[in-house]
Tab-separated table of C-alpha atoms in Angstrom:
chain	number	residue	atom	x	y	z
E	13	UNK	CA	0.000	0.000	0.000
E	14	UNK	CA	1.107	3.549	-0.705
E	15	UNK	CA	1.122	6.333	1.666
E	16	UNK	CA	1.158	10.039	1.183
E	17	UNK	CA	5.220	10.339	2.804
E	18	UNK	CA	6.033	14.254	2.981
E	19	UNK	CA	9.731	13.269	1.920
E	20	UNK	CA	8.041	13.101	-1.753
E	21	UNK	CA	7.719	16.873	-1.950
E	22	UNK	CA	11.454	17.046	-1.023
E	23	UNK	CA	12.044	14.644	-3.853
E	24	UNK	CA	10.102	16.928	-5.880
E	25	UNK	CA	12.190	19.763	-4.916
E	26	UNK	CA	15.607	17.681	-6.139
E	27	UNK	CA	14.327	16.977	-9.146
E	28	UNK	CA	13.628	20.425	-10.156
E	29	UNK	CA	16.577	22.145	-8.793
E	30	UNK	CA	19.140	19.474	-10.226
E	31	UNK	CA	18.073	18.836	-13.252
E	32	UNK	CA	20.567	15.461	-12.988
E	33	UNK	CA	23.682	17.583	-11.290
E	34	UNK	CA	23.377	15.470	-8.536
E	35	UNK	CA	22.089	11.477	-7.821
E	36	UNK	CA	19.445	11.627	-4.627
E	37	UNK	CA	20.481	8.864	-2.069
E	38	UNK	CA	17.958	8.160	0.383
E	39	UNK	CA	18.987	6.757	3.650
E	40	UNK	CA	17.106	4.875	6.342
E	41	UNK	CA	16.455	2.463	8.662
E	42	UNK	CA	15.306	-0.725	6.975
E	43	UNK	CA	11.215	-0.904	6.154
E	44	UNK	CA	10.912	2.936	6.287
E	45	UNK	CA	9.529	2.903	2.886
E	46	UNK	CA	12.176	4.394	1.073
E	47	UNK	CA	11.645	1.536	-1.977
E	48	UNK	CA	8.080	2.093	-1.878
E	49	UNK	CA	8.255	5.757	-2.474
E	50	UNK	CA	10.990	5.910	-4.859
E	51	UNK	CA	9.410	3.291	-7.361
E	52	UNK	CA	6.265	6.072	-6.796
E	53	UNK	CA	8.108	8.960	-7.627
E	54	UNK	CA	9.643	7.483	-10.508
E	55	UNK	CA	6.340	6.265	-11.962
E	56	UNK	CA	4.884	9.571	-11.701
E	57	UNK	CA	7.493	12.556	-12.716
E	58	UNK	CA	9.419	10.065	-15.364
E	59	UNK	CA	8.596	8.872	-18.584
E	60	UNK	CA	10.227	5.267	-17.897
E	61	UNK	CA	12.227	4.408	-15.007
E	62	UNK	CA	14.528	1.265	-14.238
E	63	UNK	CA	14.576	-0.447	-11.104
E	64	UNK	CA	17.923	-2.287	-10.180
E	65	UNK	CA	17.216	-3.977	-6.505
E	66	UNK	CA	20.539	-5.230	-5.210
E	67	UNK	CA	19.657	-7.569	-3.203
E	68	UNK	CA	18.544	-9.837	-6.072
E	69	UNK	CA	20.351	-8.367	-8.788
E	70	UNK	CA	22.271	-11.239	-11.055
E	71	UNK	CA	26.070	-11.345	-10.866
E	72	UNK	CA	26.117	-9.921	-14.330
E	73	UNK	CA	24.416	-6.557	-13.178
E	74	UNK	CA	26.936	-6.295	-10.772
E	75	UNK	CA	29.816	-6.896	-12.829
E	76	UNK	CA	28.859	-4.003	-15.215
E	77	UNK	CA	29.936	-1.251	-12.335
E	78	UNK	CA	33.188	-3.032	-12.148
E	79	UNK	CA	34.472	-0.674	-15.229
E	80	UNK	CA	32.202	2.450	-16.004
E	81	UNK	CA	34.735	3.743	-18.929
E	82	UNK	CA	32.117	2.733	-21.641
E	83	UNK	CA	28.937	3.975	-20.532
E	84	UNK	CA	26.711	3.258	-23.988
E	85	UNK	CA	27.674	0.038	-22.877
E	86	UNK	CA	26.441	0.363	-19.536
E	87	UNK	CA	22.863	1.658	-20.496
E	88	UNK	CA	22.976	-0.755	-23.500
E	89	UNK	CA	23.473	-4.038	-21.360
E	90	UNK	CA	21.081	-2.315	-18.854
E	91	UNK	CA	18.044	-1.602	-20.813
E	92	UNK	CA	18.360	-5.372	-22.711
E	93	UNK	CA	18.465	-7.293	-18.711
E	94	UNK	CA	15.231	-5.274	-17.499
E	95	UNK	CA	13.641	-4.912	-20.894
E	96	UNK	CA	13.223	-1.084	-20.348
E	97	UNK	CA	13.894	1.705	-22.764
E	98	UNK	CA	15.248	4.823	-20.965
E	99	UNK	CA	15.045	8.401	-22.735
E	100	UNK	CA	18.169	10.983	-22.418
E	101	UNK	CA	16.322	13.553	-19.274
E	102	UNK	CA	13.132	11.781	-19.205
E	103	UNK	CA	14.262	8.976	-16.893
E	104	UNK	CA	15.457	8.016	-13.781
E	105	UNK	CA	17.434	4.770	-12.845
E	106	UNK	CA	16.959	3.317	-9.317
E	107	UNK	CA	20.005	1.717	-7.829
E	108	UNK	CA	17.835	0.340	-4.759
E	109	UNK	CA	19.951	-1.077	-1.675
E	110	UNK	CA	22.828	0.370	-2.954
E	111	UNK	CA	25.424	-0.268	-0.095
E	112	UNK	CA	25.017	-4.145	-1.156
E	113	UNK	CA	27.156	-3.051	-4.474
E	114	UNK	CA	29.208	-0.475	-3.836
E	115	UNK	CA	31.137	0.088	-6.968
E	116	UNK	CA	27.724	0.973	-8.393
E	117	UNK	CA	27.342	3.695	-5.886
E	118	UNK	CA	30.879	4.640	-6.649
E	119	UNK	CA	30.143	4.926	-10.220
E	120	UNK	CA	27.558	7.638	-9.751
E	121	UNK	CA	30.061	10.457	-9.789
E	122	UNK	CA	30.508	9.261	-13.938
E	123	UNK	CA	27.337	8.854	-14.400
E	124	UNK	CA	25.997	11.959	-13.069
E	125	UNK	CA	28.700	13.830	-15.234
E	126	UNK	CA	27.222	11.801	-18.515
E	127	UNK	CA	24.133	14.000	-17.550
E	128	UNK	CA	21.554	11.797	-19.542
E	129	UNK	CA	19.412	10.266	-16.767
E	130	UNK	CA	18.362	11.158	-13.414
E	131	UNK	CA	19.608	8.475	-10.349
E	132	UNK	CA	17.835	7.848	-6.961
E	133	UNK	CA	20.239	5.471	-4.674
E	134	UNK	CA	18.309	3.946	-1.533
E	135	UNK	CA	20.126	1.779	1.270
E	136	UNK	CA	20.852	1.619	4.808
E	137	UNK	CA	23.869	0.762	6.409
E	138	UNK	CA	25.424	3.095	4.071
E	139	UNK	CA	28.389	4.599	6.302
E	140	UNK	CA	29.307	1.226	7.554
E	141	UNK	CA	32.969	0.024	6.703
E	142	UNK	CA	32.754	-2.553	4.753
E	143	UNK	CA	29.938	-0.834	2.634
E	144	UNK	CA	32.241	1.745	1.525
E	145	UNK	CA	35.852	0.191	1.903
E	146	UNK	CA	37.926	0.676	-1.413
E	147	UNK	CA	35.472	2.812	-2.986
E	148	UNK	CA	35.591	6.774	-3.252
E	149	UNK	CA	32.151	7.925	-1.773
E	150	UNK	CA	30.846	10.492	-4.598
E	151	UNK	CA	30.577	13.977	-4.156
E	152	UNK	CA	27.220	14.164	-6.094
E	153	UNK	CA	24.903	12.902	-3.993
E	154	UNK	CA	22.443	14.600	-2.272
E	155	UNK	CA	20.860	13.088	0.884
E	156	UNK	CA	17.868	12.504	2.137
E	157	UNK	CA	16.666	10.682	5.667
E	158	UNK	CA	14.102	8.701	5.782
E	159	UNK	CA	11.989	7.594	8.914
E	160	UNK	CA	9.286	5.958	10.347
E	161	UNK	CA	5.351	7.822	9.513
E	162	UNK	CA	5.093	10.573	11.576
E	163	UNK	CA	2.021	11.543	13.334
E	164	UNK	CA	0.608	13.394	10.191
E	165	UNK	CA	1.529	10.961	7.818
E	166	UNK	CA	0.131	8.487	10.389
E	167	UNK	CA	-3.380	10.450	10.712
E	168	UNK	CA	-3.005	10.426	6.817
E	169	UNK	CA	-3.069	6.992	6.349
E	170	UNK	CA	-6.169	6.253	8.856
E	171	UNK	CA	-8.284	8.526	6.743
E	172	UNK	CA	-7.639	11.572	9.610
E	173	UNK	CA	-7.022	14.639	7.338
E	174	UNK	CA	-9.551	16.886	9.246
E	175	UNK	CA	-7.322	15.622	12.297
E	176	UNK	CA	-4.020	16.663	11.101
E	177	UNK	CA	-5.696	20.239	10.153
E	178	UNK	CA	-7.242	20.870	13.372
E	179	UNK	CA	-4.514	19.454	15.410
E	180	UNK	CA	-2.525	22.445	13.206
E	181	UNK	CA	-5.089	25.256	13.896
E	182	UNK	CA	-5.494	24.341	17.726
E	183	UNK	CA	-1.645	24.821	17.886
E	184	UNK	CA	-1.477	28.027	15.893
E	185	UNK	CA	-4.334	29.991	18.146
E	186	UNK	CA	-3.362	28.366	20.963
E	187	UNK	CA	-6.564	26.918	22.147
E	188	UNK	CA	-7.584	24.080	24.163
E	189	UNK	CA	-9.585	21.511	21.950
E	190	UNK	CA	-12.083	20.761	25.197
E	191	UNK	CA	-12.472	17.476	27.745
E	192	UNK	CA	-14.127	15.571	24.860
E	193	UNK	CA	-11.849	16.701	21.756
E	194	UNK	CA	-9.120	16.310	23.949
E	195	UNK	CA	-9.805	12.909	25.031
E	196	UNK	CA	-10.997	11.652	21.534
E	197	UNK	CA	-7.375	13.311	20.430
E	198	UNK	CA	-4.843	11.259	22.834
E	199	UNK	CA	-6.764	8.043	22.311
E	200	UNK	CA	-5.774	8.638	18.317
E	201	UNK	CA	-2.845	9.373	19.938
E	202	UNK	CA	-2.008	6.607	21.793
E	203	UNK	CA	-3.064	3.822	18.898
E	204	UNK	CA	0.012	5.541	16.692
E	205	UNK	CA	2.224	4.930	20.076
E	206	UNK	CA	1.077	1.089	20.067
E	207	UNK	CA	1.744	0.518	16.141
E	208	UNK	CA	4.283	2.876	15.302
E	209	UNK	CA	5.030	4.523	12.220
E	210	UNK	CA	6.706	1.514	10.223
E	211	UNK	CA	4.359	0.902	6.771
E	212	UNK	CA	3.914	-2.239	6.939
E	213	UNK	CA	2.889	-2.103	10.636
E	214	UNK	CA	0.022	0.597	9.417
E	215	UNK	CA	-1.003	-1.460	6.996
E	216	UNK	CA	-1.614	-4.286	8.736
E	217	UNK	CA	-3.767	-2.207	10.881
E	218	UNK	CA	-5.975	-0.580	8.481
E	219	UNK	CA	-6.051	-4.434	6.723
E	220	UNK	CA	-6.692	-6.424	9.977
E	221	UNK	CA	-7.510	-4.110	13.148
E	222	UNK	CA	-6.055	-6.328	15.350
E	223	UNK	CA	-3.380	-5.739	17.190
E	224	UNK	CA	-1.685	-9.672	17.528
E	225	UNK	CA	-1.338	-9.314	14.134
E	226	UNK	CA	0.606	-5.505	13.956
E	227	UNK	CA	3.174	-6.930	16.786
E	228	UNK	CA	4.016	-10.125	14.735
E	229	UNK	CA	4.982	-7.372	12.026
E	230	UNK	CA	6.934	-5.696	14.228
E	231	UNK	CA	8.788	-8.394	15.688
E	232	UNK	CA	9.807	-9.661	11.667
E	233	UNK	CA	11.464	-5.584	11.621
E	234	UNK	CA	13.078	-6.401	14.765
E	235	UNK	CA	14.436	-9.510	13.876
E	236	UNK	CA	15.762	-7.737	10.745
E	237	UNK	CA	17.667	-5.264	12.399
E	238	UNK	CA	18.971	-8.028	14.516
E	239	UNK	CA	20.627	-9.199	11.332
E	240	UNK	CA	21.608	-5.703	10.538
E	241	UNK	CA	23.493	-5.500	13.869
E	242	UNK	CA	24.959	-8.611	13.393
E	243	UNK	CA	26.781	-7.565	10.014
E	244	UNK	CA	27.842	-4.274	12.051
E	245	UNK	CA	28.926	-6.649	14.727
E	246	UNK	CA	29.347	-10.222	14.560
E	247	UNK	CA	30.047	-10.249	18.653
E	248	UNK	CA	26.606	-9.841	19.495
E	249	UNK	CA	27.202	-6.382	21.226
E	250	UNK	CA	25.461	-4.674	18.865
E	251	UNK	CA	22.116	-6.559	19.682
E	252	UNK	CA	22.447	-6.885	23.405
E	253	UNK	CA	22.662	-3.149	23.547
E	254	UNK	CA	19.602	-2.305	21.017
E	255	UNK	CA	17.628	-4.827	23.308
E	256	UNK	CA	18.964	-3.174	26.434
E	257	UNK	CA	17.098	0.669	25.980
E	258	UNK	CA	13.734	-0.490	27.338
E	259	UNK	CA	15.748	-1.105	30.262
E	260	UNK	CA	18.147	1.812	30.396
E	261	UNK	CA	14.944	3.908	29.981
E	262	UNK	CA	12.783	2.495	32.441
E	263	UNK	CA	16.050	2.657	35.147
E	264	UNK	CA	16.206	6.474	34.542
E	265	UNK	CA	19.299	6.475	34.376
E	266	UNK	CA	21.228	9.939	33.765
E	267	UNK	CA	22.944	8.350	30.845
E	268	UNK	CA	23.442	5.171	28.981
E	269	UNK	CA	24.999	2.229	31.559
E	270	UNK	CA	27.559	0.672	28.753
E	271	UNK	CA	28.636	-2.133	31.416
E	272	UNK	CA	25.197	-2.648	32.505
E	273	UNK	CA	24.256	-3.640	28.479
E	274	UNK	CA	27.407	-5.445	28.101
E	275	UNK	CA	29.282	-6.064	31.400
E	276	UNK	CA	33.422	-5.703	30.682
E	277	UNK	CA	32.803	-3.305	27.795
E	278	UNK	CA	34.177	-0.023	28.623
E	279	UNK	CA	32.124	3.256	27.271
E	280	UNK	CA	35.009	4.636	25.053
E	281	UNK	CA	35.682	0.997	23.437
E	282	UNK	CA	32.238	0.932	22.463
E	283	UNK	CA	32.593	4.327	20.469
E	284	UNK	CA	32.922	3.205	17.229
E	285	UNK	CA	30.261	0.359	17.580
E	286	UNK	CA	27.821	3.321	19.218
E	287	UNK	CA	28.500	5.247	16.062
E	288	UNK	CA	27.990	2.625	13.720
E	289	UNK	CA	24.287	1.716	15.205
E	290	UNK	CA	23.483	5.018	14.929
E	291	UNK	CA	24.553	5.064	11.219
E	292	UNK	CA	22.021	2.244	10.911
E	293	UNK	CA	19.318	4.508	11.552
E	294	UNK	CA	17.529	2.065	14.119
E	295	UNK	CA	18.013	3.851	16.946
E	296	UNK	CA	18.659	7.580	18.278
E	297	UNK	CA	21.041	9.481	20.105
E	298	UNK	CA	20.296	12.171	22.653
E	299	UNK	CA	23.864	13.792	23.540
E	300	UNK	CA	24.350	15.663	26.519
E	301	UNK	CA	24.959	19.587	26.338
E	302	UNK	CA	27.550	20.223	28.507
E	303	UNK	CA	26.873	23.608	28.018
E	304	UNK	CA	23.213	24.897	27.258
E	305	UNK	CA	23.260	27.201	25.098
E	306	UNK	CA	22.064	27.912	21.388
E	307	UNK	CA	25.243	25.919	19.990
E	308	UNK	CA	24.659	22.772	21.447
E	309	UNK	CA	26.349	20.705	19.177
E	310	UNK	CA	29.167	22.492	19.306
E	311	UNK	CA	29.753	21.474	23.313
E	312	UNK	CA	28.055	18.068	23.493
E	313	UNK	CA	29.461	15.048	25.286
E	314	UNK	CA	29.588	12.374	23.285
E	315	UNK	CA	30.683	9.784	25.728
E	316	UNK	CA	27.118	10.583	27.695
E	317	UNK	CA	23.890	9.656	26.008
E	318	UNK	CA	20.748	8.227	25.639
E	319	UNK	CA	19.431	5.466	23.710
E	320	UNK	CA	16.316	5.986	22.003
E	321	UNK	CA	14.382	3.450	18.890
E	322	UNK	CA	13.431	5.020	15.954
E	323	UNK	CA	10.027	4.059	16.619
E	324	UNK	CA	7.859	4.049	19.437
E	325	UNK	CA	5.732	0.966	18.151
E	326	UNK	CA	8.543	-0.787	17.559
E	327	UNK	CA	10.262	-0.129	21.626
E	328	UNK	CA	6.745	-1.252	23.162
E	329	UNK	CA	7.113	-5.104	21.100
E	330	UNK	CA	10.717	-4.726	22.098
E	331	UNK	CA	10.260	-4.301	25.669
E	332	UNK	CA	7.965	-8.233	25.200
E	333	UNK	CA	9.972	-9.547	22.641
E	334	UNK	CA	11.039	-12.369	24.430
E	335	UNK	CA	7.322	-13.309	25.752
E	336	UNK	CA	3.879	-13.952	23.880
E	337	UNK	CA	1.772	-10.891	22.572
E	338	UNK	CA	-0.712	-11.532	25.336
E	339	UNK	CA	1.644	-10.690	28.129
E	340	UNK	CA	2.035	-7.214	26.313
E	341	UNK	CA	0.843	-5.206	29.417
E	342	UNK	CA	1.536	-1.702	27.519
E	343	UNK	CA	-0.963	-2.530	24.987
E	344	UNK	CA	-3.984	-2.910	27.863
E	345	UNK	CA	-2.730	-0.198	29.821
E	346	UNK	CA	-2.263	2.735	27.077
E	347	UNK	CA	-5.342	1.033	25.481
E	348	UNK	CA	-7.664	1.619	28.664
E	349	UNK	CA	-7.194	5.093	28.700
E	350	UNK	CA	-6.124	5.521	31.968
E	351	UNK	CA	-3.022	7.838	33.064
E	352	UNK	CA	0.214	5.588	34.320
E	353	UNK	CA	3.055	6.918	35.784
E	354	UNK	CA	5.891	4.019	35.421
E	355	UNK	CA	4.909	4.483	31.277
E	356	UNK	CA	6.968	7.736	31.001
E	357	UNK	CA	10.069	5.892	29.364
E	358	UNK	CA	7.837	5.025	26.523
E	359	UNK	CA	6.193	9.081	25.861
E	360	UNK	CA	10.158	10.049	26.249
E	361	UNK	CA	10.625	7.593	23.473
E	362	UNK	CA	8.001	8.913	21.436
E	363	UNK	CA	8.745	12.665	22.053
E	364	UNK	CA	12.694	11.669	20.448
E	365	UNK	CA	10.880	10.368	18.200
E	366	UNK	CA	8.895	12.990	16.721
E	367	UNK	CA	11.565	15.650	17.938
E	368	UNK	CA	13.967	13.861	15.128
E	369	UNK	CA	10.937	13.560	12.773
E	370	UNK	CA	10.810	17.511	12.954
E	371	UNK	CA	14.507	18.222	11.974
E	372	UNK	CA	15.824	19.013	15.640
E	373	UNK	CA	18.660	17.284	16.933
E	374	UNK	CA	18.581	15.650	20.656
E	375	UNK	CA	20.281	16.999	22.917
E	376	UNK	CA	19.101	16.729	27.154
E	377	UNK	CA	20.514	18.366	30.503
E	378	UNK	CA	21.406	17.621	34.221
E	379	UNK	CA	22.950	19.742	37.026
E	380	UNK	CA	22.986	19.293	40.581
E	381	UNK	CA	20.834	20.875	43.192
E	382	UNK	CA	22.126	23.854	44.958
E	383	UNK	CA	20.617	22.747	47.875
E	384	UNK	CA	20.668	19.168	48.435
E	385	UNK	CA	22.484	15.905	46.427
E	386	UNK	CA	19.659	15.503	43.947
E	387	UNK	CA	20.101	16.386	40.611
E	388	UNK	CA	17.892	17.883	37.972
E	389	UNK	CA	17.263	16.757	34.391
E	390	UNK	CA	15.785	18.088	31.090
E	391	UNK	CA	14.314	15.462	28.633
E	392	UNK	CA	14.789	17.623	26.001
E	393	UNK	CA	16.571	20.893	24.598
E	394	UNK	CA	15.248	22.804	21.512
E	395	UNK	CA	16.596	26.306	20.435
E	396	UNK	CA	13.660	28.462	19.024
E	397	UNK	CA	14.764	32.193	17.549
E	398	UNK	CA	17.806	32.043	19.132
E	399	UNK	CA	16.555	31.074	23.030
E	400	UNK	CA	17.113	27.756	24.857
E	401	UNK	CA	13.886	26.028	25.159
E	402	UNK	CA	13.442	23.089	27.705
E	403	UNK	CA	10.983	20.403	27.856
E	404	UNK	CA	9.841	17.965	30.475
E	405	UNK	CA	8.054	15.051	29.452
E	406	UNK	CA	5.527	13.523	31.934
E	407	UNK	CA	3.074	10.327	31.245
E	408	UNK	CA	0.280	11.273	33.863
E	409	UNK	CA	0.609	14.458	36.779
E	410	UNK	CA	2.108	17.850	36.440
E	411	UNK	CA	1.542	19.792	39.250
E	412	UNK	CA	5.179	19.959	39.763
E	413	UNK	CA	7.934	20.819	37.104
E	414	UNK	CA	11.322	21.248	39.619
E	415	UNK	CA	13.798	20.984	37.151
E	416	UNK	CA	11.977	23.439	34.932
E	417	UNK	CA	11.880	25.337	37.710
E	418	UNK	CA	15.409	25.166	38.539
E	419	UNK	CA	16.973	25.426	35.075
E	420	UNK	CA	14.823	28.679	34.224
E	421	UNK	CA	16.555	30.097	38.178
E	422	UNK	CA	20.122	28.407	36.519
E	423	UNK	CA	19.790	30.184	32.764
E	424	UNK	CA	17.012	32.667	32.715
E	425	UNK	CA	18.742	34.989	30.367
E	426	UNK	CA	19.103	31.841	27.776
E	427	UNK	CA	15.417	31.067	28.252
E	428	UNK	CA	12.450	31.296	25.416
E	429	UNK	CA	8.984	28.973	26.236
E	430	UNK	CA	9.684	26.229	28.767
E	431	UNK	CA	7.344	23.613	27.342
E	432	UNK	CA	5.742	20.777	29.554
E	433	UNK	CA	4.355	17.423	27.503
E	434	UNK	CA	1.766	15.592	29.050
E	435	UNK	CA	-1.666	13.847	28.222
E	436	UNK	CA	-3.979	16.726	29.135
E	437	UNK	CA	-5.323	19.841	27.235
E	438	UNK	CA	-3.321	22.650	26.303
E	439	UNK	CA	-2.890	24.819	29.433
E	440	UNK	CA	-0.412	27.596	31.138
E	441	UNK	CA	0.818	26.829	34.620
E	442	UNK	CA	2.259	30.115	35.328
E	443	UNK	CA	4.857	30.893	32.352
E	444	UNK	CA	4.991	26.909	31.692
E	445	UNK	CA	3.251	26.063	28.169
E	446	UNK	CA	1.470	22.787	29.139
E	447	UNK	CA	1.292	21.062	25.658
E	448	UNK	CA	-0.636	17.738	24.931
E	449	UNK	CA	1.633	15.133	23.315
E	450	UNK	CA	0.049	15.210	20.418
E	451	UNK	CA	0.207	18.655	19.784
E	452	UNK	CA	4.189	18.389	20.139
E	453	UNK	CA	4.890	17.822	16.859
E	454	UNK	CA	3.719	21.724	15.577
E	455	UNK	CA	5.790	23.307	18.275
């Protein structure tokens, strides 16, 4: 099934302003729908388009990137294997899964300069070293990342449009939507936490409505990025720490505990393996700002950090993968709209989530009390016209907001909106913006 993805306007925008300077490469996590919406956009804005999936491609494909000095040849052989006839800027060729042939994606700096058809390059894994070893990476690529649906795109594909436009104007006047609105809005809400954002998990949804079915989907993804960690890693580490974050989460723990996902494993030996997962795309990193300010990047730590999955549908059937669907507690509870304190590891997950989804990098905060030897944290940072903003994320309550409170007394001249997300209505507590979760994603 084919979704509306908003990453097709950004194609769009490639096309137009390249006019086949540059190949697009689209990277992801695996089961994003990148090869779903490229075939799309190629059917649509090209007059013919061919499709060379790696992953199944015959020797002989692969052996015609070994020597790109005769490129009539190329496009000859090409055309004759997939029986399709391409037309000098009027086509596009797909090299999908790219990083399984890398010469090919090496080759795209010759065949961009031949100028006669447009190129699209999808893959994952792509920085990984033996995906790129021996081969110069090409200067003419422009990328794109690709994730799981976000809430839009999610309301989209339910049939939700209204939704996604109220949701929009409720943010923009700043209005509460009212005790019924509001509670129709989180349980919408809460069914994209439980499936996630991964197509095929939406589809199975809309194709089946039940539930048993949508986690057996999810644990197939999971078992493929198993295999993806595995190729980064053939130790095992890898896994044991992608199936260690429900944990780390739920222990709220001021960073990730490397020796309490892999006991021996020092947190600066692990550097390069942390860097390579997060090249996969399957799970996010939220650095810590050493110093808060509007250049976070430029003072993060990046031996402190927490672990995040791409997709929040995806960390509740990871948190069960090892039991049967019907001990999935999260399901009943979220389901049963009642408010649950010990769930706020899972709307942390899903605020990274969506915080990625909207462009911002993660970044979080903690300082010690001035008064005692308990220390504050801040979920989340955001900069917003050129002011810090910090965000607490809480499942249930909110009467209380202390490290809020103390990190406005700490860096009030750094300050913008200090944002609160939580599962009631839009609301003010004093110069705290109160925002529902599912209003997060327009702030």
């Amino acid at each position: 099934m084919l979704f509306q993805r908003k990453i097709y306007q950004d194609m769009l925008d490639w096309k137009h302003a390249s006019q086949g300077r540059s190949a697009l490469l689209i990277q992801g996590a695996r089961r994003v729908g990148k090869s779903t919406i490229v075939e799309a956009f190629a059917q649509k804005e090209y007059e013919s388009y061919l499709l060379i999936d790696f992953s199944s491609a015959a020797p002989e494909v692969r052996d015609l990137f070994e020597d790109v000095a005769h490129l009539d040849f190329l496009f000859l052989r090409l055309q004759l294997i997939y029986d399709v006839r391409l037309h000098p800027r009027a086509s596009v060729i797909i090299f999908d899964e790219v990083q399984l042939c890398p010469k090919a994606r090496q080759a795209i700096k010759h065949l961009v300069k031949d100028g006669r058809y447009d190129y699209i390059e999808t893959g994952s894994l792509l920085s990984i070293r033996q995906n790129i070893a021996n081969i110069l990476i090409p200067s003419e690529e422009r990328r794109l990342n690709m994730r799981p649906m976000d809430y839009e795109e999610f309301l989209w594909a339910i049939g939700e449009r209204e939704t996604a436009k109220l949701l929009a104007m409720a943010w923009e006047q700043q209005v509460p939507l009212g005790q019924a609105a509001h509670r129709e809005q989180m349980r919408k809400f809460r069914l994209y936490m439980l499936i996630g954002g991964m197509p095929q998990a939406v589809e199975t949804y809309l194709a089946t409505n039940n539930f048993r079915d949508i986690d057996d989907v999810k644990r197939e993804i999971l078992s493929l990025y198993a295999d993806d960690f595995h190729r980064i890693d053939a130790t095992g580490r890898a896994s044991q720490i992608f199936e260690s974050i429900p944990a780390q989460l739920t222990s709220n723990a001021a960073r990730f505990q490397m020796e309490a996902a892999i006991p021996g494993t020092r947190r600066d030996r692990a550097s390069e393996l942390i860097a390579n997962m997060a090249d996969s795309y399957n799970i996010l990193l939220a650095y810590h700002a050493n110093n808060p300010d509007i250049g976070m990047a430029l003072t993060k730590n990046l031996d402190y950090y927490k672990m995040f999955l791409l997709d929040t549908g995806l960390f509740v059937t990871l948190i069960y993968k090892d039991r049967a669907f019907t001990d999935n507690e999260i399901y009943r509870r979220l389901l049963s709209d009642k408010q649950h304190t010990d769930l706020g590891y899972v709307y942390e997950n899903m605020v990274a989530q969506m915080t990625v989804a909207k462009g911002d990098a993660l970044f979080y905060y903690t300082f010690p009390s001035e008064t005692s030897n308990h220390h504050y944290e801040i979920d989340f940072l955001l900069t917003r016209k050129n002011k810090l903003c910090p965000i607490e994320v809480k499942s249930s309550g909110y009467k209380t907001h202390a490290s809020l409170d103390a990190f406005q007394k700490k860096y009030a001249n750094r300050i913008g909106i200090r944002y609160l997300i939580y599962t009631k209505d839009l609301a003010k507590s004093k110069d705290i913006l109160c925002v529902p979760i599912y209003l997060y994603p327009y702030l």
